[in-house]
mmCIF file of C-alpha atoms in Angstrom:
data_model
loop_
_atom_site.group_PDB
_atom_site.id
_atom_site.type_symbol
_atom_site.label_atom_id
_atom_site.label_comp_id
_atom_site.label_asym_id
_atom_site.label_seq_id
_atom_site.Cartn_x
_atom_site.Cartn_y
_atom_site.Cartn_z
ATOM 1 C CA MET A 406 -25.100 187.026 42.245
ATOM 2 C CA PRO A 407 -23.508 183.222 43.379
ATOM 3 C CA ARG A 408 -19.805 183.254 44.789
ATOM 4 C CA ARG A 409 -17.379 182.308 42.007
ATOM 5 C CA PRO A 410 -15.935 179.006 42.834
ATOM 6 C CA GLU A 411 -12.269 180.080 41.774
ATOM 7 C CA ARG A 412 -12.128 182.294 44.549
ATOM 8 C CA ARG A 413 -12.628 179.744 47.244
ATOM 9 C CA PRO A 414 -8.922 178.874 47.807
ATOM 10 C CA ARG A 415 -8.000 182.373 47.868
ATOM 11 C CA ARG A 416 -10.654 182.670 50.689
ATOM 12 C CA ILE A 417 -9.334 180.166 52.345
ATOM 13 C CA ALA A 418 -5.369 181.524 52.287
ATOM 14 C CA SER A 419 -6.814 185.227 53.214
ATOM 15 C CA GLU A 420 -8.824 183.688 56.168
ATOM 16 C CA GLY A 421 -5.670 181.458 57.341
ATOM 17 C CA ALA A 422 -2.952 184.680 57.085
ATOM 18 C CA LEU A 423 -5.614 186.547 59.082
ATOM 19 C CA PHE A 424 -5.657 184.051 61.771
ATOM 20 C CA ALA A 425 -1.927 183.845 61.669
ATOM 21 C CA THR A 426 -1.461 187.107 62.181
ATOM 22 C CA ARG A 427 -3.615 187.835 65.232
ATOM 23 C CA VAL A 428 -2.537 184.391 66.800
ATOM 24 C CA ILE A 429 1.094 185.511 66.627
ATOM 25 C CA ARG A 430 0.152 188.964 68.195
ATOM 26 C CA ALA A 431 -1.907 187.348 70.833
ATOM 27 C CA THR A 432 0.823 184.963 71.681
ATOM 28 C CA LEU A 433 3.523 187.578 71.624
ATOM 29 C CA LYS A 434 1.615 189.924 74.012
ATOM 30 C CA CYS A 435 1.447 186.921 76.413
ATOM 31 C CA THR A 436 4.900 185.690 76.330
ATOM 32 C CA GLN A 437 6.614 189.181 76.184
ATOM 33 C CA GLY A 438 4.562 189.984 79.430
ATOM 34 C CA ILE A 439 5.983 187.020 81.438
ATOM 35 C CA ALA A 440 9.084 187.830 79.984
ATOM 36 C CA ASP A 441 9.245 191.612 81.021
ATOM 37 C CA CYS A 442 8.487 190.222 84.768
ATOM 38 C CA GLN A 443 11.364 188.072 84.387
ATOM 39 C CA ILE A 444 13.783 190.363 83.032
ATOM 40 C CA GLN A 445 12.844 192.946 86.039
ATOM 41 C CA CYS A 446 13.533 189.892 88.569
ATOM 42 C CA GLU A 447 17.157 189.196 86.852
ATOM 43 C CA GLN A 448 17.720 193.020 87.255
ATOM 44 C CA GLY A 449 16.942 193.454 90.838
ATOM 45 C CA VAL A 450 13.893 195.623 90.504
ATOM 46 C CA PHE A 451 11.630 193.316 92.483
ATOM 47 C CA GLY A 452 14.382 193.005 95.167
ATOM 48 C CA PRO A 453 17.773 191.664 95.195
ATOM 49 C CA PRO A 454 18.489 188.596 92.669
ATOM 50 C CA CYS A 455 18.620 185.195 94.147
ATOM 51 C CA ASP A 456 21.677 184.471 92.376
ATOM 52 C CA PRO A 457 24.290 184.595 93.045
ATOM 53 C CA VAL A 458 23.532 184.595 96.831
ATOM 54 C CA PRO A 459 20.019 183.528 97.715
ATOM 55 C CA GLN A 460 18.446 185.035 100.916
ATOM 56 C CA PRO A 461 14.994 185.810 102.347
ATOM 57 C CA GLY A 462 13.112 187.577 99.717
ATOM 58 C CA CYS A 463 15.268 187.618 97.056
ATOM 59 C CA CYS A 464 13.771 186.919 93.353
ATOM 60 C CA ASP A 465 13.992 183.861 91.413
ATOM 61 C CA PRO A 466 12.875 184.554 87.655
ATOM 62 C CA ASP A 467 12.270 180.696 87.792
ATOM 63 C CA ASP A 468 10.037 180.849 90.677
ATOM 64 C CA PRO A 469 7.087 183.157 91.102
ATOM 65 C CA SER A 470 6.382 182.364 94.548
ATOM 66 C CA SER A 471 10.386 183.555 95.090
ATOM 67 C CA ASN A 472 9.197 187.160 95.687
ATOM 68 C CA ALA A 473 5.952 188.686 96.472
ATOM 69 C CA THR A 474 6.173 191.603 93.909
ATOM 70 C CA PHE A 475 7.518 189.347 91.269
ATOM 71 C CA GLY A 476 4.726 187.025 91.800
ATOM 72 C CA ALA A 477 2.132 189.780 91.542
ATOM 73 C CA CYS A 478 3.698 190.743 88.126
ATOM 74 C CA MET A 479 3.360 186.907 86.970
ATOM 75 C CA ASP A 480 -0.415 186.947 88.050
ATOM 76 C CA GLU A 481 -1.070 189.809 86.047
ATOM 77 C CA ALA A 482 0.803 188.206 83.032
ATOM 78 C CA GLN A 483 -1.133 185.377 83.684
ATOM 79 C CA ALA A 484 -4.342 187.135 83.475
ATOM 80 C CA VAL A 485 -3.178 188.650 80.033
ATOM 81 C CA CYS A 486 -2.263 185.199 78.395
ATOM 82 C CA ASP A 487 -5.996 183.786 79.805
ATOM 83 C CA GLU A 488 -7.411 186.839 77.744
ATOM 84 C CA GLN A 489 -5.317 186.077 74.869
ATOM 85 C CA THR A 490 -5.692 182.178 74.499
ATOM 86 C CA ALA A 491 -9.596 182.962 74.890
ATOM 87 C CA LYS A 492 -9.218 185.111 71.596
ATOM 88 C CA ILE A 493 -6.971 182.699 70.061
ATOM 89 C CA ASP A 494 -10.367 180.376 70.718
ATOM 90 C CA ALA A 495 -12.216 182.786 69.277
ATOM 91 C CA TYR A 496 -9.873 183.489 66.205
ATOM 92 C CA GLU A 497 -10.003 179.927 65.182
ATOM 93 C CA LEU A 498 -13.955 179.519 65.334
ATOM 94 C CA ASN A 499 -14.307 182.837 63.442
ATOM 95 C CA LYS A 500 -11.855 181.340 61.035
ATOM 96 C CA GLN A 501 -13.564 177.985 60.210
ATOM 97 C CA THR A 502 -16.939 179.601 60.344
ATOM 98 C CA HIS A 503 -16.067 182.148 57.733
ATOM 99 C CA ILE A 504 -14.089 179.433 55.185
ATOM 100 C CA THR A 505 -17.518 177.405 55.664
ATOM 101 C CA LEU A 506 -19.692 179.909 54.700
ATOM 102 C CA ALA A 507 -17.574 180.559 51.571
ATOM 103 C CA CYS A 508 -17.283 177.216 50.230
ATOM 104 C CA GLU A 509 -20.415 175.647 51.667
ATOM 105 C CA ASP A 510 -21.775 175.902 48.241
ATOM 106 C CA LEU A 511 -19.403 174.071 46.045
ATOM 107 C CA THR A 512 -20.490 170.595 44.924
ATOM 108 C CA PRO A 513 -18.438 167.332 46.343
ATOM 109 C CA ASP A 514 -16.614 167.228 42.529
ATOM 110 C CA GLU A 515 -15.804 170.824 42.911
ATOM 111 C CA LEU A 516 -14.546 170.575 46.710
ATOM 112 C CA CYS A 517 -12.753 166.952 46.006
ATOM 113 C CA GLY A 518 -11.703 166.940 42.596
ATOM 114 C CA SER A 519 -11.460 170.265 40.786
ATOM 115 C CA GLN A 520 -7.982 171.002 39.107
ATOM 116 C CA ALA A 521 -9.176 173.884 37.145
ATOM 117 C CA GLU A 522 -7.155 177.558 37.431
ATOM 118 C CA GLY A 523 -7.121 178.972 40.680
ATOM 119 C CA LEU A 524 -9.635 175.980 41.792
ATOM 120 C CA ASN A 525 -6.899 173.438 42.946
ATOM 121 C CA PHE A 526 -8.805 171.529 45.737
ATOM 122 C CA ALA A 527 -7.591 168.341 44.325
ATOM 123 C CA THR A 528 -3.983 169.168 44.946
ATOM 124 C CA LEU A 529 -5.337 170.167 48.800
ATOM 125 C CA ASN A 530 -6.921 166.784 49.214
ATOM 126 C CA ALA A 531 -4.119 165.100 48.100
ATOM 127 C CA GLY A 532 -1.491 166.775 50.385
ATOM 128 C CA CYS A 533 -4.342 166.033 53.325
ATOM 129 C CA LEU A 534 -4.334 162.570 52.306
ATOM 130 C CA ALA A 535 -0.185 162.266 52.470
ATOM 131 C CA LEU A 536 -0.787 163.794 55.977
ATOM 132 C CA ASP A 537 -3.440 161.420 57.251
ATOM 133 C CA PRO A 538 -4.198 157.941 55.321
ATOM 134 C CA THR A 539 -7.517 157.980 56.947
ATOM 135 C CA TYR A 540 -8.379 161.715 55.531
ATOM 136 C CA VAL A 541 -11.790 161.491 53.863
ATOM 137 C CA CYS A 542 -12.941 164.345 51.585
ATOM 138 C CA ASN A 543 -15.601 166.498 52.792
ATOM 139 C CA LEU A 544 -15.762 170.304 54.198
ATOM 140 C CA PRO A 545 -15.185 169.959 57.654
ATOM 141 C CA ASN A 546 -12.028 167.695 57.141
ATOM 142 C CA LEU A 547 -10.777 169.995 54.352
ATOM 143 C CA VAL A 548 -11.060 173.297 56.803
ATOM 144 C CA GLY A 549 -9.407 170.887 59.350
ATOM 145 C CA CYS A 550 -6.593 170.065 57.534
ATOM 146 C CA VAL A 551 -5.618 172.830 55.614
ATOM 147 C CA GLY A 552 -6.308 175.410 58.746
ATOM 148 C CA GLY A 553 -6.075 173.203 61.821
ATOM 149 C CA PRO A 554 -3.617 172.110 64.063
ATOM 150 C CA LEU A 555 -0.593 172.064 61.043
ATOM 151 C CA GLU A 556 -1.439 175.915 60.937
ATOM 152 C CA ARG A 557 -1.117 176.702 64.680
ATOM 153 C CA ALA A 558 2.111 174.530 64.664
ATOM 154 C CA LEU A 559 3.494 176.939 62.247
ATOM 155 C CA VAL A 560 2.307 179.726 63.997
ATOM 156 C CA ASP A 561 3.637 178.778 67.098
ATOM 157 C CA GLN A 562 6.707 178.036 66.028
ATOM 158 C CA ILE A 563 6.849 181.560 64.468
ATOM 159 C CA SER A 564 6.154 182.904 67.569
ATOM 160 C CA ALA A 565 9.142 181.341 69.067
ATOM 161 C CA THR A 566 11.303 182.870 66.575
ATOM 162 C CA LEU A 567 9.902 186.161 67.223
ATOM 163 C CA ASP A 568 10.155 186.055 70.960
ATOM 164 C CA PRO A 569 13.455 184.044 71.879
ATOM 165 C CA ARG A 570 12.182 184.189 75.446
ATOM 166 C CA ALA A 571 8.964 182.359 74.362
ATOM 167 C CA PRO A 572 10.182 179.128 75.512
ATOM 168 C CA GLU A 573 10.926 180.079 78.919
ATOM 169 C CA ALA A 574 7.640 182.090 79.437
ATOM 170 C CA VAL A 575 5.872 178.712 78.488
ATOM 171 C CA ALA A 576 7.715 176.727 81.342
ATOM 172 C CA ALA A 577 7.644 179.616 83.676
ATOM 173 C CA LEU A 578 3.841 179.504 83.714
ATOM 174 C CA ASN A 579 3.061 175.851 82.538
ATOM 175 C CA LEU A 580 1.431 177.098 79.325
ATOM 176 C CA GLN A 581 2.339 174.299 77.274
ATOM 177 C CA SER A 582 -1.616 173.240 76.904
ATOM 178 C CA HIS A 583 -2.395 176.915 75.151
ATOM 179 C CA PHE A 584 0.867 176.834 73.388
ATOM 180 C CA PRO A 585 1.764 173.347 72.317
ATOM 181 C CA ASP A 586 4.139 174.017 69.492
ATOM 182 C CA ILE A 587 6.544 176.309 71.178
ATOM 183 C CA PRO A 588 9.312 174.448 72.495
ATOM 184 C CA ILE A 589 9.860 174.560 76.554
ATOM 185 C CA THR A 590 13.236 175.617 78.116
ATOM 186 C CA ARG A 591 14.074 173.665 81.356
ATOM 187 C CA LYS A 592 16.745 174.997 83.831
ATOM 188 C CA VAL A 593 18.858 173.386 86.366
ATOM 189 C CA LYS A 594 22.050 174.594 88.202
ATOM 190 C CA ASP A 595 24.817 172.765 90.089
ATOM 191 C CA THR A 596 28.514 173.341 90.215
ATOM 192 C CA VAL A 597 31.309 171.476 88.708
ATOM 193 C CA PRO A 598 35.097 171.424 89.757
ATOM 194 C CA ALA A 599 37.625 172.016 87.207
ATOM 195 C CA GLY A 600 38.526 168.142 85.822
ATOM 196 C CA LYS A 601 35.222 167.031 86.502
ATOM 197 C CA VAL A 602 32.034 166.627 84.936
ATOM 198 C CA ASP A 603 28.427 166.555 85.455
ATOM 199 C CA VAL A 604 26.295 164.132 83.523
ATOM 200 C CA TRP A 605 22.184 164.807 83.204
ATOM 201 C CA SER A 606 19.564 162.636 81.599
ATOM 202 C CA ILE A 607 17.203 164.066 78.825
ATOM 203 C CA THR A 608 14.838 161.911 76.894
ATOM 204 C CA GLY A 609 13.303 162.814 73.645
ATOM 205 C CA GLN A 610 12.046 161.386 70.077
ATOM 206 C CA ALA A 611 13.912 161.071 66.585
ATOM 207 C CA GLY A 612 13.420 164.732 64.759
ATOM 208 C CA ASP A 613 13.024 166.486 67.986
ATOM 209 C CA GLN A 614 15.065 169.948 67.705
ATOM 210 C CA ILE A 615 16.985 170.742 70.750
ATOM 211 C CA VAL A 616 18.902 173.473 72.001
ATOM 212 C CA VAL A 617 21.210 173.087 75.142
ATOM 213 C CA ARG A 618 23.293 176.435 76.792
ATOM 214 C CA VAL A 619 25.304 176.482 79.690
ATOM 215 C CA ARG A 620 25.335 179.706 81.347
ATOM 216 C CA THR A 621 28.140 180.401 84.106
ATOM 217 C CA GLY A 622 27.457 182.229 87.493
ATOM 218 C CA ASP A 623 28.978 184.646 89.786
ATOM 219 C CA ASP A 624 31.851 182.682 91.561
ATOM 220 C CA ASN A 625 33.923 185.477 93.072
ATOM 221 C CA GLY A 626 31.532 188.231 93.933
ATOM 222 C CA ASN A 627 32.410 190.859 90.993
ATOM 223 C CA ASP A 628 30.369 189.180 88.303
ATOM 224 C CA THR A 629 32.948 186.710 87.187
ATOM 225 C CA SER A 630 32.994 183.351 86.650
ATOM 226 C CA SER A 631 36.061 180.427 87.528
ATOM 227 C CA LEU A 632 34.348 177.990 85.165
ATOM 228 C CA HIS A 633 35.567 176.868 81.784
ATOM 229 C CA PRO A 634 32.494 174.999 80.701
ATOM 230 C CA GLY A 635 32.309 172.093 78.507
ATOM 231 C CA LEU A 636 29.498 170.674 76.860
ATOM 232 C CA SER A 637 28.830 167.214 74.968
ATOM 233 C CA LEU A 638 25.887 165.255 74.155
ATOM 234 C CA LEU A 639 26.133 161.403 74.762
ATOM 235 C CA GLN A 640 23.971 158.568 73.792
ATOM 236 C CA SER A 641 21.776 156.313 76.190
ATOM 237 C CA ASP A 642 25.054 154.942 77.755
ATOM 238 C CA ALA A 643 25.987 158.110 78.784
ATOM 239 C CA THR A 644 29.754 157.521 77.290
ATOM 240 C CA THR A 645 29.172 157.272 73.564
ATOM 241 C CA PRO A 646 28.764 160.719 71.679
ATOM 242 C CA VAL A 647 26.323 161.385 69.364
ATOM 243 C CA GLY A 648 28.061 161.817 66.177
ATOM 244 C CA SER A 649 27.705 164.794 64.137
ATOM 245 C CA THR A 650 27.208 167.085 66.875
ATOM 246 C CA ASN A 651 28.445 170.608 66.762
ATOM 247 C CA VAL A 652 29.299 172.812 69.889
ATOM 248 C CA ARG A 653 29.993 176.240 69.307
ATOM 249 C CA ASN A 654 30.981 179.027 71.843
ATOM 250 C CA VAL A 655 29.345 182.248 72.747
ATOM 251 C CA ASP A 656 29.695 184.678 75.055
ATOM 252 C CA CYS A 657 28.991 183.847 78.914
ATOM 253 C CA PRO A 658 26.705 186.006 80.817
ATOM 254 C CA PHE A 659 29.546 186.142 83.683
ATOM 255 C CA PRO A 660 32.624 186.287 81.947
ATOM 256 C CA ASN A 661 35.259 183.683 83.191
ATOM 257 C CA VAL A 662 38.447 184.301 84.591
ATOM 258 C CA CYS A 663 40.270 182.160 82.049
ATOM 259 C CA GLY A 664 38.916 184.221 78.901
ATOM 260 C CA SER A 665 36.745 181.002 77.307
ATOM 261 C CA LYS A 666 33.268 181.103 75.718
ATOM 262 C CA CYS A 667 30.349 178.905 77.081
ATOM 263 C CA PRO A 668 29.131 176.219 74.707
ATOM 264 C CA LEU A 669 25.490 176.126 72.924
ATOM 265 C CA LEU A 670 24.521 173.153 71.453
ATOM 266 C CA LYS A 671 21.925 172.761 68.439
ATOM 267 C CA ARG A 672 20.602 169.304 67.645
ATOM 268 C CA THR A 673 18.141 166.979 66.023
ATOM 269 C CA LEU A 674 18.005 164.024 67.989
ATOM 270 C CA PRO A 675 18.788 161.113 65.656
ATOM 271 C CA PHE A 676 16.616 158.293 67.564
ATOM 272 C CA ASP A 677 13.623 157.982 70.704
ATOM 273 C CA GLY A 678 14.910 157.488 74.074
ATOM 274 C CA THR A 679 17.263 158.699 76.461
ATOM 275 C CA PHE A 680 20.186 160.914 75.948
ATOM 276 C CA HIS A 681 22.879 162.768 78.031
ATOM 277 C CA LEU A 682 24.186 165.901 78.502
ATOM 278 C CA ALA A 683 27.815 166.192 80.115
ATOM 279 C CA VAL A 684 28.930 169.708 81.534
ATOM 280 C CA SER A 685 32.534 169.312 82.329
ATOM 281 C CA GLY A 686 34.986 171.926 84.008
ATOM 282 C CA VAL A 687 37.826 172.293 81.601
ATOM 283 C CA ALA A 688 41.051 172.181 83.394
ATOM 284 C CA ASP A 689 43.560 175.095 82.459
ATOM 285 C CA ASP A 690 45.956 177.343 84.328
ATOM 286 C CA GLY A 691 43.292 180.323 85.035
ATOM 287 C CA CYS A 692 39.713 178.251 85.852
ATOM 288 C CA THR A 693 39.230 176.058 89.175
ATOM 289 C CA GLY A 694 35.448 175.092 88.337
ATOM 290 C CA GLY A 695 32.498 176.889 89.313
ATOM 291 C CA LYS A 696 28.970 177.301 89.214
ATOM 292 C CA TYR A 697 26.716 176.999 86.137
ATOM 293 C CA ARG A 698 23.123 176.735 84.604
ATOM 294 C CA LEU A 699 22.039 174.303 82.379
ATOM 295 C CA LEU A 700 19.174 174.964 79.787
ATOM 296 C CA VAL A 701 17.407 172.782 77.612
ATOM 297 C CA THR A 702 15.062 173.507 75.122
ATOM 298 C CA SER A 703 12.991 171.013 73.600
ATOM 299 C CA PRO A 704 9.513 170.350 72.034
ATOM 300 C CA GLY A 705 8.335 167.824 74.828
ATOM 301 C CA GLY A 706 10.143 169.974 77.775
ATOM 302 C CA SER A 707 12.223 167.057 79.001
ATOM 303 C CA VAL A 708 13.537 168.029 82.636
ATOM 304 C CA PRO A 709 17.182 167.357 82.876
ATOM 305 C CA GLN A 710 18.076 164.481 85.807
ATOM 306 C CA LEU A 711 21.291 164.633 87.459
ATOM 307 C CA VAL A 712 22.920 161.180 87.152
ATOM 308 C CA ARG A 713 26.441 161.686 87.668
ATOM 309 C CA ASP A 714 28.047 164.557 89.931
ATOM 310 C CA ASP A 715 31.206 165.435 89.851
ATOM 311 C CA ALA A 716 32.594 162.541 88.168
ATOM 312 C CA ASP A 717 35.735 161.367 86.253
ATOM 313 C CA PRO A 718 35.576 162.054 82.715
ATOM 314 C CA THR A 719 34.905 159.015 80.633
ATOM 315 C CA PRO A 720 38.336 158.204 78.669
#
């Protein structure tokens, strides 16, 4: 008995859902394995952490070569990621094969123009054409549109939501080519005195979603900080604030002696080009300045570059 044409969209949906479930599981198995190694490094399982006092053999969660045991853990995590990315490639091939077999007996009119109940290929094709003006309706192109890069992008975004450390994991082992739509977290660190500001440059494109955090360090040897950190997003001139940017305050990893919070900024970039992040040491009665780590999460993984160090704040 021939397959019923009205079941084709349902088959596309079911194959897409199965693919998404498998890829999310594989992605999380990879990123969480890396995160587990990094967390153990931060907690001193592999040896003394390099923060706050670097020493030979200390463990830096952003540098697998810093500690041999940590490096071995990351090598094992890399092997798991290699295995999972190979599975993801197989899942993609299986999905496309199954959809193609289910739809190969459709006529061109059914594939490209049907609007019958349960057979709304015309709507699917209209959406594909809206996304790509060069789109031409045929079975390979339809499969590529409905279940190709767009679905993979959505799956990566879901994976990053389920595993908040995924952007750090992708950066740690340079996995951008395997998970192109998981944003990347870049980290830099420095010190800033109270009343001064460090300015860092980043690049991005209009529409990029960025998350910027400033984390305090242990300045006093007792898990406390002497820095009251401030944060602002500036335009390409490194002076003018980017309007409509809200910075909220969250708990600091190392509480500071003046009782302030740490800044966190989420923003959609309004234009292409260079932006600047100003990390300041807020002057108050209790904090004199200290160490910080700047974390920037973005789709392109722009690495912050220090352009002004311990500068006077712009009026």
